[in-house]
């Protein structure tokens, strides 16, 4: 049960972070028609929210920020880069709408991020 509660808390924070991320991404994409600009802007905004809330509410971590933040930023950089390339591939190869492609990419990366953040 404890594992499921952690996953439920993490999922709730992820949904809230995703809403923030999607709003910024869509806004930037509509302004610039550029996936990279949208990804960088949306990640920059949602990272701040997600890091603090996941650390405190989902995992109840008491580790110092100097220890956890660099690892979190590295994970965010790696997952954001992976998401960018998956989105690009889905748009280019399958002619999907950018917003749909982003939803698919971020859904795939969600579980991996949970496992990495839980352990590190």
PDB file of C-alpha atoms in Angstrom:
ATOM      1  CA  UNK A   1       0.000   0.000   0.000  1.00  0.00           C
ATOM      2  CA  UNK A   2       2.821   2.425   0.785  1.00  0.00           C
ATOM      3  CA  UNK A   3       4.225   2.022  -2.729  1.00  0.00           C
ATOM      4  CA  UNK A   4       0.818   2.746  -4.252  1.00  0.00           C
ATOM      5  CA  UNK A   5       0.364   5.879  -2.136  1.00  0.00           C
ATOM      6  CA  UNK A   6       3.733   7.174  -3.295  1.00  0.00           C
ATOM      7  CA  UNK A   7       2.775   6.423  -6.895  1.00  0.00           C
ATOM      8  CA  UNK A   8      -0.607   8.137  -6.431  1.00  0.00           C
ATOM      9  CA  UNK A   9       1.000  11.258  -4.921  1.00  0.00           C
ATOM     10  CA  UNK A  10       3.616  11.289  -7.663  1.00  0.00           C
ATOM     11  CA  UNK A  11       0.900  10.886 -10.305  1.00  0.00           C
ATOM     12  CA  UNK A  12      -1.144  13.764  -8.883  1.00  0.00           C
ATOM     13  CA  UNK A  13       1.877  16.063  -8.929  1.00  0.00           C
ATOM     14  CA  UNK A  14       2.719  14.848 -12.428  1.00  0.00           C
ATOM     15  CA  UNK A  15      -0.772  15.711 -13.660  1.00  0.00           C
ATOM     16  CA  UNK A  16      -0.565  19.203 -12.160  1.00  0.00           C
ATOM     17  CA  UNK A  17       2.925  19.680 -13.594  1.00  0.00           C
ATOM     18  CA  UNK A  18       1.747  18.401 -16.970  1.00  0.00           C
ATOM     19  CA  UNK A  19      -1.062  20.968 -17.020  1.00  0.00           C
ATOM     20  CA  UNK A  20       1.453  23.755 -16.378  1.00  0.00           C
ATOM     21  CA  UNK A  21       3.834  22.254 -18.936  1.00  0.00           C
ATOM     22  CA  UNK A  22       1.157  21.897 -21.637  1.00  0.00           C
ATOM     23  CA  UNK A  23      -0.211  25.406 -21.176  1.00  0.00           C
ATOM     24  CA  UNK A  24       3.255  26.924 -21.575  1.00  0.00           C
ATOM     25  CA  UNK A  25       4.174  24.552 -24.429  1.00  0.00           C
ATOM     26  CA  UNK A  26       1.011  25.264 -26.407  1.00  0.00           C
ATOM     27  CA  UNK A  27       1.367  29.007 -25.869  1.00  0.00           C
ATOM     28  CA  UNK A  28       4.972  29.023 -27.026  1.00  0.00           C
ATOM     29  CA  UNK A  29       4.264  26.689 -29.931  1.00  0.00           C
ATOM     30  CA  UNK A  30       1.401  28.888 -31.102  1.00  0.00           C
ATOM     31  CA  UNK A  31       3.643  31.954 -30.900  1.00  0.00           C
ATOM     32  CA  UNK A  32       6.744  30.527 -32.576  1.00  0.00           C
ATOM     33  CA  UNK A  33       5.698  27.263 -34.320  1.00  0.00           C
ATOM     34  CA  UNK A  34       8.854  25.721 -32.889  1.00  0.00           C
ATOM     35  CA  UNK A  35       8.863  22.529 -30.828  1.00  0.00           C
ATOM     36  CA  UNK A  36      12.239  23.266 -29.238  1.00  0.00           C
ATOM     37  CA  UNK A  37      11.164  26.722 -27.995  1.00  0.00           C
ATOM     38  CA  UNK A  38       7.999  25.222 -26.574  1.00  0.00           C
ATOM     39  CA  UNK A  39       9.871  22.401 -24.850  1.00  0.00           C
ATOM     40  CA  UNK A  40      12.522  24.648 -23.297  1.00  0.00           C
ATOM     41  CA  UNK A  41       9.988  27.205 -22.033  1.00  0.00           C
ATOM     42  CA  UNK A  42       7.530  24.636 -20.703  1.00  0.00           C
ATOM     43  CA  UNK A  43      10.243  22.640 -18.945  1.00  0.00           C
ATOM     44  CA  UNK A  44      11.764  25.730 -17.375  1.00  0.00           C
ATOM     45  CA  UNK A  45       8.427  26.671 -15.827  1.00  0.00           C
ATOM     46  CA  UNK A  46       7.221  23.219 -14.818  1.00  0.00           C
ATOM     47  CA  UNK A  47      10.571  22.043 -13.406  1.00  0.00           C
ATOM     48  CA  UNK A  48      10.451  24.533 -10.554  1.00  0.00           C
ATOM     49  CA  UNK A  49       6.957  23.511  -9.541  1.00  0.00           C
ATOM     50  CA  UNK A  50       7.498  19.794 -10.008  1.00  0.00           C
ATOM     51  CA  UNK A  51      10.819  19.543  -8.175  1.00  0.00           C
ATOM     52  CA  UNK A  52       9.631  21.200  -4.995  1.00  0.00           C
ATOM     53  CA  UNK A  53       6.286  19.449  -4.828  1.00  0.00           C
ATOM     54  CA  UNK A  54       7.583  15.964  -5.708  1.00  0.00           C
ATOM     55  CA  UNK A  55      10.431  16.252  -3.220  1.00  0.00           C
ATOM     56  CA  UNK A  56       8.197  17.327  -0.350  1.00  0.00           C
ATOM     57  CA  UNK A  57       4.773  15.829  -1.039  1.00  0.00           C
ATOM     58  CA  UNK A  58       5.333  12.711  -3.128  1.00  0.00           C
ATOM     59  CA  UNK A  59       8.543  11.321  -1.673  1.00  0.00           C
ATOM     60  CA  UNK A  60       8.739  13.236   1.634  1.00  0.00           C
ATOM     61  CA  UNK A  61      12.454  13.660   1.031  1.00  0.00           C
ATOM     62  CA  UNK A  62      14.518  15.454   3.646  1.00  0.00           C
ATOM     63  CA  UNK A  63      17.692  15.307   1.572  1.00  0.00           C
ATOM     64  CA  UNK A  64      19.321  18.706   1.019  1.00  0.00           C
ATOM     65  CA  UNK A  65      18.660  20.511  -2.264  1.00  0.00           C
ATOM     66  CA  UNK A  66      22.386  20.510  -3.048  1.00  0.00           C
ATOM     67  CA  UNK A  67      22.197  16.745  -3.210  1.00  0.00           C
ATOM     68  CA  UNK A  68      18.869  16.247  -4.988  1.00  0.00           C
ATOM     69  CA  UNK A  69      18.556  19.253  -7.306  1.00  0.00           C
ATOM     70  CA  UNK A  70      21.524  18.462  -9.586  1.00  0.00           C
ATOM     71  CA  UNK A  71      20.232  14.907 -10.069  1.00  0.00           C
ATOM     72  CA  UNK A  72      16.726  16.197 -10.723  1.00  0.00           C
ATOM     73  CA  UNK A  73      17.977  18.743 -13.271  1.00  0.00           C
ATOM     74  CA  UNK A  74      19.988  16.038 -15.025  1.00  0.00           C
ATOM     75  CA  UNK A  75      16.897  13.827 -15.187  1.00  0.00           C
ATOM     76  CA  UNK A  76      14.830  16.757 -16.482  1.00  0.00           C
ATOM     77  CA  UNK A  77      17.428  17.473 -19.161  1.00  0.00           C
ATOM     78  CA  UNK A  78      17.608  13.837 -20.259  1.00  0.00           C
ATOM     79  CA  UNK A  79      13.844  13.255 -20.216  1.00  0.00           C
ATOM     80  CA  UNK A  80      13.195  16.582 -21.937  1.00  0.00           C
ATOM     81  CA  UNK A  81      15.708  15.739 -24.654  1.00  0.00           C
ATOM     82  CA  UNK A  82      14.165  12.286 -25.120  1.00  0.00           C
ATOM     83  CA  UNK A  83      10.675  13.794 -25.250  1.00  0.00           C
ATOM     84  CA  UNK A  84      11.806  16.344 -27.831  1.00  0.00           C
ATOM     85  CA  UNK A  85      13.181  13.657 -30.154  1.00  0.00           C
ATOM     86  CA  UNK A  86      10.137  11.412 -29.696  1.00  0.00           C
ATOM     87  CA  UNK A  87       7.827  14.348 -30.475  1.00  0.00           C
ATOM     88  CA  UNK A  88       9.902  15.268 -33.536  1.00  0.00           C
ATOM     89  CA  UNK A  89       9.775  11.656 -34.750  1.00  0.00           C
ATOM     90  CA  UNK A  90       6.031  11.296 -34.204  1.00  0.00           C
ATOM     91  CA  UNK A  91       5.329  14.553 -36.025  1.00  0.00           C
ATOM     92  CA  UNK A  92       7.749  13.839 -38.867  1.00  0.00           C
ATOM     93  CA  UNK A  93       7.202  10.104 -39.376  1.00  0.00           C
ATOM     94  CA  UNK A  94       3.549   9.684 -38.413  1.00  0.00           C
ATOM     95  CA  UNK A  95       2.296  13.202 -39.220  1.00  0.00           C
ATOM     96  CA  UNK A  96       0.738  13.539 -35.772  1.00  0.00           C
ATOM     97  CA  UNK A  97      -0.391  16.844 -34.369  1.00  0.00           C
ATOM     98  CA  UNK A  98       2.346  18.303 -32.148  1.00  0.00           C
ATOM     99  CA  UNK A  99       0.092  18.409 -29.073  1.00  0.00           C
ATOM    100  CA  UNK A 100      -0.924  14.747 -29.497  1.00  0.00           C
ATOM    101  CA  UNK A 101       2.713  13.776 -30.091  1.00  0.00           C
ATOM    102  CA  UNK A 102       3.724  15.583 -26.893  1.00  0.00           C
ATOM    103  CA  UNK A 103       1.058  13.732 -24.893  1.00  0.00           C
ATOM    104  CA  UNK A 104       2.293  10.383 -26.204  1.00  0.00           C
ATOM    105  CA  UNK A 105       5.960  11.187 -25.581  1.00  0.00           C
ATOM    106  CA  UNK A 106       5.387  12.499 -22.074  1.00  0.00           C
ATOM    107  CA  UNK A 107       3.219   9.487 -21.177  1.00  0.00           C
ATOM    108  CA  UNK A 108       5.986   7.104 -22.183  1.00  0.00           C
ATOM    109  CA  UNK A 109       8.577   9.014 -20.159  1.00  0.00           C
ATOM    110  CA  UNK A 110       6.339   9.320 -17.051  1.00  0.00           C
ATOM    111  CA  UNK A 111       6.971   5.794 -15.707  1.00  0.00           C
ATOM    112  CA  UNK A 112      10.716   5.976 -16.256  1.00  0.00           C
ATOM    113  CA  UNK A 113      10.846   9.312 -14.439  1.00  0.00           C
ATOM    114  CA  UNK A 114       8.916   7.875 -11.496  1.00  0.00           C
ATOM    115  CA  UNK A 115      11.328   4.967 -11.099  1.00  0.00           C
ATOM    116  CA  UNK A 116      14.407   7.176 -11.381  1.00  0.00           C
ATOM    117  CA  UNK A 117      13.105   9.839  -8.956  1.00  0.00           C
ATOM    118  CA  UNK A 118      11.952   7.231  -6.457  1.00  0.00           C
ATOM    119  CA  UNK A 119      15.397   5.642  -6.344  1.00  0.00           C
ATOM    120  CA  UNK A 120      17.528   8.779  -6.620  1.00  0.00           C
TER     121      UNK A 120
END
